Short mmCIF file of N, CA and C in Angstrom, two decimals:
data_model
loop_
_atom_site.label_atom_id
_atom_site.label_comp_id
_atom_site.label_asym_id
_atom_site.label_seq_id
_atom_site.Cartn_x
_atom_site.Cartn_y
_atom_site.Cartn_z
N MET A 1 -38.33 -216.25 -23.70
CA MET A 1 -39.30 -216.14 -23.42
C MET A 1 -40.37 -217.14 -24.49
N LEU A 2 -40.61 -218.08 -24.35
CA LEU A 2 -41.57 -218.56 -24.94
C LEU A 2 -43.06 -218.56 -25.48
N ARG A 3 -43.11 -218.80 -26.16
CA ARG A 3 -44.29 -218.32 -27.23
C ARG A 3 -45.32 -219.56 -28.02
N LYS A 4 -46.10 -219.42 -27.63
CA LYS A 4 -47.35 -220.73 -28.27
C LYS A 4 -47.84 -220.77 -29.67
N PRO A 5 -47.46 -221.63 -30.50
CA PRO A 5 -47.23 -221.65 -31.75
C PRO A 5 -48.63 -221.09 -32.38
N SER A 6 -49.34 -220.65 -32.09
CA SER A 6 -50.76 -220.54 -32.61
C SER A 6 -50.72 -218.87 -32.86
N THR A 7 -49.51 -218.05 -31.57
CA THR A 7 -49.18 -216.70 -31.38
C THR A 7 -48.50 -216.20 -32.58
N PRO A 8 -49.23 -214.98 -32.78
CA PRO A 8 -48.68 -214.30 -34.19
C PRO A 8 -47.47 -213.67 -33.58
N LEU A 9 -46.37 -213.96 -34.22
CA LEU A 9 -45.18 -212.38 -34.18
C LEU A 9 -46.09 -210.78 -34.23
N ARG A 10 -45.20 -210.18 -33.30
CA ARG A 10 -45.66 -208.45 -34.23
C ARG A 10 -45.30 -208.50 -34.96
N PRO A 11 -45.59 -207.72 -35.79
CA PRO A 11 -45.19 -206.71 -37.37
C PRO A 11 -43.52 -206.41 -37.11
N ALA A 12 -43.50 -205.49 -36.31
CA ALA A 12 -42.39 -205.29 -36.27
C ALA A 12 -41.22 -206.18 -35.58
N ARG A 13 -41.05 -207.35 -35.27
CA ARG A 13 -40.35 -207.77 -34.71
C ARG A 13 -39.99 -209.02 -35.82
N ARG A 14 -40.92 -208.95 -36.50
CA ARG A 14 -40.87 -210.40 -37.77
C ARG A 14 -40.35 -209.88 -38.77
N ARG A 15 -40.18 -208.30 -38.87
CA ARG A 15 -39.46 -207.27 -39.87
C ARG A 15 -37.75 -207.30 -39.54
N GLU A 16 -37.46 -207.25 -38.07
CA GLU A 16 -36.23 -207.39 -37.81
C GLU A 16 -35.75 -208.33 -37.80
N ARG A 17 -36.64 -209.44 -37.98
CA ARG A 17 -36.09 -211.26 -37.42
C ARG A 17 -35.67 -211.39 -39.61
N ILE A 18 -36.66 -210.46 -40.23
CA ILE A 18 -36.45 -211.22 -41.74
C ILE A 18 -35.22 -210.56 -41.57
N LYS A 19 -34.87 -209.29 -41.13
CA LYS A 19 -34.00 -207.82 -41.96
C LYS A 19 -32.63 -208.70 -41.52
N GLY A 20 -32.25 -209.67 -40.03
CA GLY A 20 -31.54 -210.08 -39.94
C GLY A 20 -30.80 -211.40 -40.75
N ARG A 21 -32.31 -212.21 -41.00
CA ARG A 21 -31.70 -213.34 -41.97
C ARG A 21 -31.48 -213.33 -43.50
N LEU A 22 -32.25 -211.76 -43.93
CA LEU A 22 -31.44 -211.50 -45.28
C LEU A 22 -29.84 -211.12 -44.97
N ALA A 23 -29.89 -210.38 -43.61
CA ALA A 23 -28.17 -209.98 -43.96
C ALA A 23 -27.32 -211.00 -43.78
N LEU A 24 -27.83 -212.19 -43.06
CA LEU A 24 -27.10 -212.80 -42.36
C LEU A 24 -26.85 -214.03 -44.12
N ALA A 25 -27.27 -214.08 -44.81
CA ALA A 25 -27.69 -214.97 -46.19
C ALA A 25 -27.20 -213.80 -46.57
N LEU A 26 -27.04 -212.21 -47.22
CA LEU A 26 -25.86 -212.09 -47.57
C LEU A 26 -25.18 -211.75 -47.45
N LEU A 27 -24.58 -211.86 -46.50
CA LEU A 27 -22.86 -211.90 -45.83
C LEU A 27 -22.19 -213.50 -46.37
N ALA A 28 -23.29 -214.72 -46.13
CA ALA A 28 -22.78 -215.75 -46.88
C ALA A 28 -22.71 -216.08 -48.08
N VAL A 29 -23.72 -215.21 -49.40
CA VAL A 29 -23.57 -215.53 -50.55
C VAL A 29 -22.22 -214.65 -50.89
N SER A 30 -22.35 -213.34 -50.43
CA SER A 30 -21.30 -212.27 -50.47
C SER A 30 -19.63 -213.42 -50.26
N LEU A 31 -19.62 -214.28 -49.06
CA LEU A 31 -18.48 -214.57 -48.59
C LEU A 31 -18.19 -215.59 -50.34
N ALA A 32 -18.87 -216.55 -50.30
CA ALA A 32 -18.96 -217.43 -51.20
C ALA A 32 -18.76 -216.67 -52.32
N CYS A 33 -19.00 -216.19 -53.09
CA CYS A 33 -19.03 -215.85 -54.46
C CYS A 33 -17.22 -214.79 -53.88
N TYR A 34 -17.09 -214.39 -52.69
CA TYR A 34 -15.44 -213.77 -53.14
C TYR A 34 -14.93 -214.85 -53.23
N LEU A 35 -14.94 -216.49 -52.03
CA LEU A 35 -14.33 -217.55 -52.43
C LEU A 35 -13.85 -218.23 -53.67
N LEU A 36 -15.11 -217.74 -54.12
CA LEU A 36 -14.89 -218.53 -55.68
C LEU A 36 -14.47 -218.08 -56.66
N PHE A 37 -14.49 -215.97 -57.01
CA PHE A 37 -13.58 -215.68 -57.64
C PHE A 37 -12.07 -215.56 -57.05
N ARG A 38 -11.91 -216.02 -55.85
CA ARG A 38 -10.73 -215.90 -55.70
C ARG A 38 -9.78 -217.13 -56.00
N VAL A 39 -10.53 -218.45 -56.40
CA VAL A 39 -10.33 -219.63 -56.17
C VAL A 39 -10.46 -219.95 -57.78
N MET A 40 -11.28 -219.35 -58.72
CA MET A 40 -11.52 -219.14 -59.88
C MET A 40 -9.88 -218.23 -60.48
N GLY A 41 -9.96 -217.63 -60.05
CA GLY A 41 -8.87 -216.38 -60.31
C GLY A 41 -7.33 -217.43 -60.30
N SER A 42 -6.86 -217.97 -59.60
CA SER A 42 -5.65 -218.82 -59.46
C SER A 42 -5.75 -220.14 -60.63
N PHE A 43 -6.62 -220.48 -61.58
CA PHE A 43 -7.00 -221.25 -61.93
C PHE A 43 -6.12 -220.67 -62.92
N GLY A 44 -6.20 -219.75 -63.85
CA GLY A 44 -5.84 -219.48 -64.69
C GLY A 44 -4.46 -219.24 -64.79
N PRO A 45 -3.44 -218.66 -64.04
CA PRO A 45 -1.77 -218.58 -63.81
C PRO A 45 -1.75 -220.16 -64.40
N ALA A 46 -2.17 -221.04 -63.09
CA ALA A 46 -1.63 -222.43 -62.89
C ALA A 46 -1.85 -223.46 -64.25
N VAL A 47 -2.62 -223.04 -64.82
CA VAL A 47 -3.39 -224.22 -65.92
C VAL A 47 -2.19 -223.32 -67.01
N GLN A 48 -2.34 -221.56 -66.90
CA GLN A 48 -1.14 -221.44 -68.21
C GLN A 48 -0.01 -221.93 -68.01
N GLU A 49 0.49 -221.77 -67.19
CA GLU A 49 2.34 -222.48 -66.77
C GLU A 49 2.15 -223.40 -66.78
N SER A 50 1.48 -224.60 -67.01
CA SER A 50 1.12 -226.22 -67.03
C SER A 50 1.17 -226.13 -68.60
N MET A 51 0.44 -225.00 -69.47
CA MET A 51 0.82 -225.26 -70.48
C MET A 51 1.71 -225.14 -71.62
N GLU A 52 2.15 -224.37 -71.13
CA GLU A 52 3.69 -223.43 -71.64
C GLU A 52 4.28 -224.43 -71.36
N TYR A 53 4.72 -225.25 -70.34
CA TYR A 53 5.95 -226.38 -70.22
C TYR A 53 5.31 -227.41 -70.97
N ALA A 54 3.84 -227.81 -71.32
CA ALA A 54 3.53 -228.91 -72.36
C ALA A 54 4.13 -228.11 -73.88
N CYS A 55 3.59 -226.83 -73.72
CA CYS A 55 4.45 -226.42 -75.49
C CYS A 55 6.19 -226.52 -75.56
N LYS A 56 6.61 -226.50 -74.14
CA LYS A 56 8.35 -226.47 -74.33
C LYS A 56 8.48 -227.55 -74.74
N GLY A 57 7.74 -228.69 -74.09
CA GLY A 57 8.19 -230.09 -74.05
C GLY A 57 7.99 -230.32 -75.79
N ILE A 58 6.66 -230.55 -75.96
CA ILE A 58 6.53 -230.75 -77.40
C ILE A 58 7.05 -230.27 -78.16
N ALA A 59 7.82 -228.67 -78.19
CA ALA A 59 8.54 -228.08 -78.84
C ALA A 59 10.01 -228.58 -78.96
N SER A 60 10.74 -228.91 -77.44
CA SER A 60 11.85 -229.54 -77.84
C SER A 60 11.91 -230.93 -78.75
N ASP A 61 10.33 -231.82 -78.17
CA ASP A 61 10.33 -233.17 -78.77
C ASP A 61 10.47 -232.95 -80.37
N ALA A 62 9.89 -232.22 -81.36
CA ALA A 62 9.84 -231.91 -82.80
C ALA A 62 11.11 -231.69 -83.33
N ILE A 63 11.65 -230.37 -82.29
CA ILE A 63 13.49 -230.65 -82.92
C ILE A 63 14.11 -231.71 -83.00
N SER A 64 14.33 -232.24 -82.30
CA SER A 64 15.10 -233.36 -81.80
C SER A 64 13.97 -234.53 -82.76
N GLY A 65 12.96 -234.44 -82.56
CA GLY A 65 12.71 -235.89 -83.26
C GLY A 65 12.71 -235.29 -84.88
N GLY A 66 12.27 -234.58 -85.03
CA GLY A 66 12.79 -233.69 -86.44
C GLY A 66 13.84 -234.03 -87.36
N ILE A 67 14.87 -233.69 -86.21
CA ILE A 67 16.22 -234.05 -86.85
C ILE A 67 16.16 -235.56 -86.97
N HIS A 68 16.29 -236.24 -86.06
CA HIS A 68 16.13 -237.91 -85.98
C HIS A 68 15.32 -238.16 -87.35
N ARG A 69 14.43 -238.13 -87.13
CA ARG A 69 13.59 -238.17 -88.43
C ARG A 69 13.58 -238.17 -89.95
N ALA A 70 13.96 -236.97 -90.02
CA ALA A 70 14.62 -236.75 -91.16
C ALA A 70 16.42 -237.03 -91.87
N LEU A 71 17.22 -237.12 -90.42
CA LEU A 71 18.56 -237.97 -90.95
C LEU A 71 18.24 -239.53 -91.14
N GLU A 72 16.95 -240.02 -90.57
CA GLU A 72 16.50 -241.43 -90.53
C GLU A 72 15.85 -241.83 -92.44
N GLU A 73 15.59 -240.68 -92.96
CA GLU A 73 15.22 -240.86 -94.28
C GLU A 73 15.94 -240.74 -94.89
N GLN A 74 16.75 -239.54 -95.20
CA GLN A 74 18.36 -239.70 -95.57
C GLN A 74 19.30 -239.26 -94.95
N PRO A 75 20.15 -240.37 -94.92
CA PRO A 75 21.29 -240.43 -93.91
C PRO A 75 22.86 -239.64 -94.84
N ASP A 76 22.41 -239.12 -95.37
CA ASP A 76 23.65 -238.20 -96.54
C ASP A 76 23.23 -236.85 -96.25
N LEU A 77 21.94 -236.57 -95.92
CA LEU A 77 21.00 -235.26 -96.00
C LEU A 77 23.10 -233.61 -95.74
N TYR A 78 23.34 -234.01 -94.73
CA TYR A 78 24.18 -232.68 -94.82
C TYR A 78 25.72 -233.13 -95.48
N GLU A 79 25.74 -234.06 -96.42
CA GLU A 79 27.36 -234.38 -96.79
C GLU A 79 26.69 -233.79 -98.15
N GLY A 80 27.69 -232.67 -98.44
CA GLY A 80 27.92 -231.91 -99.94
C GLY A 80 27.78 -230.23 -99.39
N LEU A 81 27.52 -229.91 -98.14
CA LEU A 81 27.17 -228.84 -97.40
C LEU A 81 28.53 -227.88 -97.97
N TYR A 82 29.44 -228.21 -97.87
CA TYR A 82 30.26 -227.29 -97.85
C TYR A 82 31.66 -227.72 -98.97
N GLN A 83 32.28 -227.39 -99.57
CA GLN A 83 33.90 -227.94 -100.75
C GLN A 83 35.38 -226.74 -99.75
N LEU A 84 35.71 -228.19 -99.59
CA LEU A 84 37.38 -227.35 -99.42
C LEU A 84 38.10 -227.49 -100.43
N GLU A 85 38.65 -226.34 -100.88
CA GLU A 85 39.94 -226.13 -101.36
C GLU A 85 41.43 -226.03 -100.39
N TYR A 86 42.08 -227.01 -101.48
CA TYR A 86 43.46 -226.57 -100.93
C TYR A 86 44.79 -226.30 -101.07
N ASP A 87 45.83 -225.81 -100.72
CA ASP A 87 46.90 -225.46 -102.14
C ASP A 87 47.87 -226.83 -102.31
N SER A 88 49.06 -226.05 -102.54
CA SER A 88 49.71 -227.44 -102.66
C SER A 88 50.98 -227.22 -101.40
N GLN A 89 50.42 -227.01 -100.24
CA GLN A 89 50.91 -227.58 -98.57
C GLN A 89 50.53 -228.01 -98.23
N GLY A 90 48.88 -228.38 -99.15
CA GLY A 90 48.00 -228.84 -97.99
C GLY A 90 46.74 -227.91 -97.16
N GLN A 91 47.34 -226.77 -97.39
CA GLN A 91 46.93 -226.07 -96.59
C GLN A 91 45.31 -225.74 -96.80
N VAL A 92 43.92 -225.65 -96.33
CA VAL A 92 42.56 -225.03 -96.54
C VAL A 92 42.97 -223.69 -96.87
N ARG A 93 42.84 -223.57 -98.76
CA ARG A 93 42.43 -222.35 -99.33
C ARG A 93 41.16 -220.89 -99.04
N THR A 94 40.09 -222.45 -99.81
CA THR A 94 39.68 -221.71 -99.34
C THR A 94 37.50 -222.81 -98.78
N VAL A 95 36.90 -222.07 -98.64
CA VAL A 95 35.57 -223.50 -98.24
C VAL A 95 34.35 -222.05 -98.67
N THR A 96 33.76 -223.20 -98.89
CA THR A 96 32.86 -222.78 -100.54
C THR A 96 31.40 -223.28 -99.90
N THR A 97 30.66 -222.98 -99.54
CA THR A 97 29.43 -223.93 -98.81
C THR A 97 28.43 -223.60 -100.35
N ASP A 98 27.66 -224.31 -100.17
CA ASP A 98 26.76 -224.80 -101.58
C ASP A 98 25.71 -224.20 -100.92
N ALA A 99 24.82 -223.61 -101.72
CA ALA A 99 23.81 -222.65 -100.76
C ALA A 99 22.22 -223.18 -101.51
N ALA A 100 22.16 -223.96 -102.52
CA ALA A 100 20.92 -224.71 -102.83
C ALA A 100 21.56 -226.11 -101.89
N ARG A 101 22.48 -226.64 -101.70
CA ARG A 101 22.19 -228.16 -101.09
C ARG A 101 21.95 -227.41 -98.83
N LEU A 102 22.15 -226.37 -98.57
CA LEU A 102 22.19 -225.66 -97.44
C LEU A 102 20.29 -225.36 -97.22
N ASN A 103 20.12 -225.58 -98.64
CA ASN A 103 18.82 -224.55 -98.64
C ASN A 103 17.36 -225.92 -97.95
N TYR A 104 18.02 -226.51 -98.76
CA TYR A 104 17.58 -228.48 -98.85
C TYR A 104 17.61 -228.55 -97.73
N VAL A 105 18.70 -228.59 -97.23
CA VAL A 105 18.64 -229.50 -95.59
C VAL A 105 18.07 -228.86 -94.84
N GLU A 106 18.23 -227.52 -94.90
CA GLU A 106 17.10 -226.13 -94.17
C GLU A 106 15.09 -226.66 -94.34
N ILE A 107 15.16 -226.77 -95.94
CA ILE A 107 13.38 -226.89 -95.91
C ILE A 107 13.23 -228.52 -95.25
N CYS A 108 13.91 -229.72 -95.18
CA CYS A 108 14.27 -230.79 -95.01
C CYS A 108 13.67 -231.44 -93.67
N LEU A 109 14.51 -230.45 -92.75
CA LEU A 109 14.84 -230.41 -90.90
C LEU A 109 13.18 -229.32 -91.16
N GLY A 110 12.94 -228.68 -91.68
CA GLY A 110 11.61 -227.71 -90.61
C GLY A 110 10.47 -228.43 -91.63
N HIS A 111 10.63 -229.00 -92.89
CA HIS A 111 9.52 -230.22 -93.05
C HIS A 111 9.35 -231.43 -91.70
N ALA A 112 10.41 -231.90 -91.58
CA ALA A 112 10.18 -232.87 -90.73
C ALA A 112 9.73 -232.73 -88.90
N MET A 113 10.29 -231.15 -88.88
CA MET A 113 9.92 -231.09 -87.31
C MET A 113 8.39 -230.19 -87.64
N ASN A 114 7.64 -230.01 -88.75
CA ASN A 114 6.59 -229.99 -88.45
C ASN A 114 5.38 -231.39 -88.73
N GLN A 115 5.89 -232.18 -89.22
CA GLN A 115 5.18 -233.49 -89.01
C GLN A 115 4.95 -233.90 -87.79
N VAL A 116 6.10 -233.67 -86.87
CA VAL A 116 6.48 -233.92 -85.53
C VAL A 116 5.32 -233.14 -84.76
N LEU A 117 5.41 -232.27 -84.86
CA LEU A 117 4.28 -231.50 -84.77
C LEU A 117 3.16 -231.26 -85.08
N GLN A 118 2.56 -231.67 -86.13
CA GLN A 118 0.88 -232.45 -85.94
C GLN A 118 0.88 -233.56 -85.48
N GLU A 119 1.50 -234.37 -85.22
CA GLU A 119 1.41 -235.86 -84.53
C GLU A 119 0.89 -235.69 -83.02
N ASN A 120 1.28 -234.41 -82.31
CA ASN A 120 0.99 -233.76 -81.12
C ASN A 120 -0.29 -232.43 -81.36
N ASP A 121 -1.13 -232.12 -81.41
CA ASP A 121 -1.69 -231.63 -81.95
C ASP A 121 -3.14 -231.63 -80.23
N GLU A 122 -3.11 -232.68 -79.95
CA GLU A 122 -4.01 -233.35 -79.59
C GLU A 122 -3.28 -233.65 -78.10
N ILE A 123 -3.38 -232.87 -76.99
CA ILE A 123 -2.64 -233.33 -75.42
C ILE A 123 -3.00 -233.34 -74.41
N ASN A 124 -3.62 -233.86 -73.06
CA ASN A 124 -4.00 -233.99 -71.90
C ASN A 124 -3.25 -233.27 -70.74
N VAL A 125 -3.28 -232.55 -69.80
CA VAL A 125 -3.02 -231.73 -69.15
C VAL A 125 -3.51 -231.97 -67.69
N GLU A 126 -2.71 -232.84 -66.77
CA GLU A 126 -3.24 -233.50 -65.66
C GLU A 126 -2.52 -232.12 -64.51
N ILE A 127 -3.39 -231.34 -63.46
CA ILE A 127 -3.15 -230.77 -62.69
C ILE A 127 -3.50 -230.98 -61.25
N PRO A 128 -3.15 -231.02 -59.98
CA PRO A 128 -3.61 -231.60 -58.90
C PRO A 128 -4.29 -230.38 -58.33
N LEU A 129 -5.39 -230.68 -58.08
CA LEU A 129 -6.32 -229.55 -57.37
C LEU A 129 -6.07 -228.31 -56.19
N GLY A 130 -4.94 -228.48 -55.76
CA GLY A 130 -4.23 -227.88 -54.73
C GLY A 130 -3.54 -226.71 -55.44
N SER A 131 -2.66 -227.12 -56.51
CA SER A 131 -2.03 -226.35 -57.33
C SER A 131 -2.95 -225.10 -57.83
N LEU A 132 -4.29 -225.83 -58.38
CA LEU A 132 -5.16 -224.96 -58.97
C LEU A 132 -5.84 -223.37 -58.08
N LEU A 133 -5.68 -223.94 -56.88
CA LEU A 133 -6.09 -223.10 -55.31
C LEU A 133 -5.35 -221.53 -55.57
N GLY A 134 -4.14 -222.07 -55.95
CA GLY A 134 -2.76 -221.31 -55.84
C GLY A 134 -2.55 -220.75 -54.19
N TRP A 135 -2.27 -221.59 -53.53
CA TRP A 135 -2.54 -221.81 -52.05
C TRP A 135 -0.92 -223.07 -51.83
N ARG A 136 -0.03 -222.01 -51.23
CA ARG A 136 1.40 -222.84 -51.28
C ARG A 136 0.87 -223.97 -50.90
N PHE A 137 0.55 -223.52 -50.29
CA PHE A 137 0.01 -225.14 -48.60
C PHE A 137 -0.20 -226.35 -49.23
N PHE A 138 -1.45 -225.97 -50.54
CA PHE A 138 -2.19 -227.21 -50.94
C PHE A 138 -1.29 -227.31 -52.49
N THR A 139 0.07 -226.72 -52.58
CA THR A 139 0.56 -227.11 -54.38
C THR A 139 0.96 -228.61 -54.06
N GLY A 140 0.18 -229.36 -55.30
CA GLY A 140 0.73 -230.34 -55.87
C GLY A 140 0.39 -231.31 -54.90
N LYS A 141 -0.91 -230.91 -53.79
CA LYS A 141 -2.12 -232.17 -53.49
C LYS A 141 -3.15 -232.21 -54.08
N GLY A 142 -3.64 -233.51 -53.86
CA GLY A 142 -5.56 -233.43 -53.97
C GLY A 142 -4.99 -234.64 -55.61
N PRO A 143 -6.44 -234.37 -55.71
CA PRO A 143 -6.86 -235.07 -57.30
C PRO A 143 -6.51 -234.72 -58.25
N ASN A 144 -6.03 -235.27 -59.74
CA ASN A 144 -5.98 -234.57 -60.41
C ASN A 144 -6.56 -234.43 -61.31
N ILE A 145 -6.50 -232.31 -62.15
CA ILE A 145 -7.42 -232.29 -62.71
C ILE A 145 -7.62 -232.56 -64.35
N ASP A 146 -8.16 -233.10 -65.10
CA ASP A 146 -7.29 -233.21 -66.59
C ASP A 146 -8.01 -231.71 -67.40
N PHE A 147 -7.16 -231.21 -68.85
CA PHE A 147 -7.38 -230.39 -69.20
C PHE A 147 -6.96 -230.91 -70.44
N ALA A 148 -7.91 -231.15 -71.40
CA ALA A 148 -7.85 -231.13 -72.66
C ALA A 148 -7.07 -230.16 -73.79
N MET A 149 -5.90 -230.11 -73.86
CA MET A 149 -5.25 -228.97 -74.48
C MET A 149 -5.04 -229.36 -76.05
N SER A 150 -5.73 -228.17 -77.27
CA SER A 150 -5.30 -228.88 -78.37
C SER A 150 -3.95 -227.85 -78.50
N GLN A 151 -3.26 -227.77 -79.38
CA GLN A 151 -1.86 -226.59 -80.29
C GLN A 151 -1.72 -226.96 -81.22
N SER A 152 -1.49 -225.54 -81.94
CA SER A 152 -0.93 -225.56 -82.74
C SER A 152 0.51 -224.37 -83.71
N GLY A 153 1.34 -225.44 -84.11
CA GLY A 153 2.55 -224.30 -84.24
C GLY A 153 2.85 -224.45 -85.87
N TYR A 154 4.39 -224.03 -85.45
CA TYR A 154 5.13 -223.63 -87.37
C TYR A 154 6.60 -224.13 -87.06
N VAL A 155 7.39 -223.92 -87.95
CA VAL A 155 8.38 -224.03 -87.52
C VAL A 155 9.62 -222.90 -88.57
N LEU A 156 9.92 -222.46 -88.35
CA LEU A 156 10.53 -220.80 -88.26
C LEU A 156 12.29 -220.80 -88.40
N SER A 157 12.67 -220.83 -89.30
CA SER A 157 14.06 -221.28 -89.74
C SER A 157 14.58 -219.95 -90.29
N GLU A 158 16.04 -219.95 -89.75
CA GLU A 158 17.13 -219.25 -90.17
C GLU A 158 18.39 -219.14 -90.42
N VAL A 159 19.10 -219.15 -91.42
CA VAL A 159 20.65 -219.56 -91.68
C VAL A 159 21.44 -218.81 -91.24
N GLU A 160 22.62 -219.14 -90.24
CA GLU A 160 23.58 -217.86 -90.40
C GLU A 160 25.20 -218.41 -90.30
N SER A 161 25.64 -218.36 -91.07
CA SER A 161 27.23 -218.33 -91.61
C SER A 161 28.09 -217.35 -90.79
N SER A 162 29.37 -217.56 -90.40
CA SER A 162 30.25 -216.77 -89.55
C SER A 162 31.80 -217.19 -90.09
N MET A 163 32.61 -216.14 -89.89
CA MET A 163 34.03 -216.53 -90.62
C MET A 163 34.57 -215.55 -89.12
N GLU A 164 35.44 -216.62 -88.82
CA GLU A 164 36.27 -215.96 -87.45
C GLU A 164 37.84 -216.08 -87.17
N SER A 165 38.75 -215.37 -87.10
CA SER A 165 40.15 -215.80 -86.94
C SER A 165 40.18 -215.91 -85.60
N THR A 166 41.02 -217.42 -85.56
CA THR A 166 41.30 -217.94 -84.38
C THR A 166 42.57 -217.65 -84.27
N GLY A 167 43.35 -217.36 -84.96
CA GLY A 167 44.85 -217.24 -85.05
C GLY A 167 45.56 -217.16 -86.28
N ILE A 168 47.33 -217.03 -86.44
CA ILE A 168 48.28 -216.78 -87.65
C ILE A 168 47.84 -218.31 -88.69
N ASN A 169 47.23 -217.84 -89.83
CA ASN A 169 46.20 -218.66 -90.76
C ASN A 169 45.21 -219.51 -90.30
N GLN A 170 44.57 -219.21 -89.05
CA GLN A 170 43.34 -219.75 -88.43
C GLN A 170 42.23 -219.29 -88.65
N THR A 171 41.35 -220.12 -89.09
CA THR A 171 39.47 -219.17 -89.06
C THR A 171 39.09 -220.37 -89.40
N ASP A 172 37.57 -220.34 -88.16
CA ASP A 172 36.86 -220.46 -87.52
C ASP A 172 35.91 -220.48 -88.69
N PHE A 173 34.96 -221.47 -89.44
CA PHE A 173 34.04 -220.94 -90.42
C PHE A 173 33.10 -222.40 -89.48
N GLN A 174 31.46 -221.24 -89.58
CA GLN A 174 30.43 -221.91 -88.90
C GLN A 174 29.25 -221.26 -89.97
N VAL A 175 28.61 -222.22 -90.06
CA VAL A 175 27.08 -222.52 -90.63
C VAL A 175 26.15 -223.01 -89.31
N LYS A 176 24.77 -222.53 -89.05
CA LYS A 176 24.63 -222.69 -88.32
C LYS A 176 22.85 -222.09 -88.52
N ILE A 177 21.86 -223.03 -88.58
CA ILE A 177 19.89 -223.02 -88.89
C ILE A 177 19.96 -222.98 -87.19
N THR A 178 19.20 -222.10 -87.53
CA THR A 178 18.25 -222.01 -86.16
C THR A 178 16.76 -222.19 -86.27
N PHE A 179 16.13 -222.59 -85.53
CA PHE A 179 14.91 -223.22 -85.41
C PHE A 179 14.33 -222.66 -84.58
N THR A 180 13.47 -221.74 -84.94
CA THR A 180 12.12 -221.90 -83.98
C THR A 180 11.03 -222.06 -84.00
N ILE A 181 10.46 -222.60 -83.03
CA ILE A 181 8.74 -222.71 -83.30
C ILE A 181 7.70 -221.63 -82.27
N ASP A 182 6.94 -221.22 -82.96
CA ASP A 182 5.99 -220.58 -82.34
C ASP A 182 4.82 -221.37 -81.98
N MET A 183 4.03 -221.37 -81.06
CA MET A 183 2.68 -222.45 -80.92
C MET A 183 1.90 -221.69 -80.25
N VAL A 184 0.80 -222.17 -79.92
CA VAL A 184 -0.30 -221.43 -79.80
C VAL A 184 -1.41 -222.80 -78.98
N ALA A 185 -1.43 -222.38 -77.77
CA ALA A 185 -1.98 -223.63 -77.10
C ALA A 185 -3.85 -223.22 -76.54
N SER A 186 -4.58 -223.91 -76.65
CA SER A 186 -5.61 -223.37 -75.60
C SER A 186 -6.38 -224.77 -75.19
N ILE A 187 -7.28 -224.14 -74.35
CA ILE A 187 -7.96 -225.61 -73.62
C ILE A 187 -9.01 -225.86 -74.50
N SER A 188 -9.78 -227.35 -75.09
CA SER A 188 -10.47 -227.12 -75.84
C SER A 188 -11.51 -228.23 -75.02
N GLY A 189 -12.92 -228.01 -75.35
CA GLY A 189 -13.69 -229.07 -74.61
C GLY A 189 -14.08 -227.91 -73.33
#
């Protein structure tokens, strides 16, 4: 039914139209909010996973780079860690570890690793937009979103020594220094 532009709508009909438009607008806003929260909810795990991989890479680089740096600065760092004492027939009778020298090696390596960690305190992580959406179809696709990440970490070390019999008159003696790097990363900016 066509009506003339100057003819006002009946009040009841006008209210029905307003209610219909309001319901449609509310539905559209609800759908948009649902999609927004769904997409934003999937950002967290993707960013966290990327940050974890970046931290593991930094920790690995800190360990290898720290050992390399310490040995470059002091090539004889490992010398004198243990003394072998032989009997008259040339067989090893005792093995003695120099505890002070072992502690010095542990401190030097830990310090070099901490230096490498401090040099990498600011990192950029790039994540494709499709990976942030959390849908497998879009994973790895789309433009990269940059996240500036700052990390701080420290190195813990533990010395373990073990002696194990490996046969008649044969003993396996090992000294291990285990390094653990604890890191905290956060998105900056």
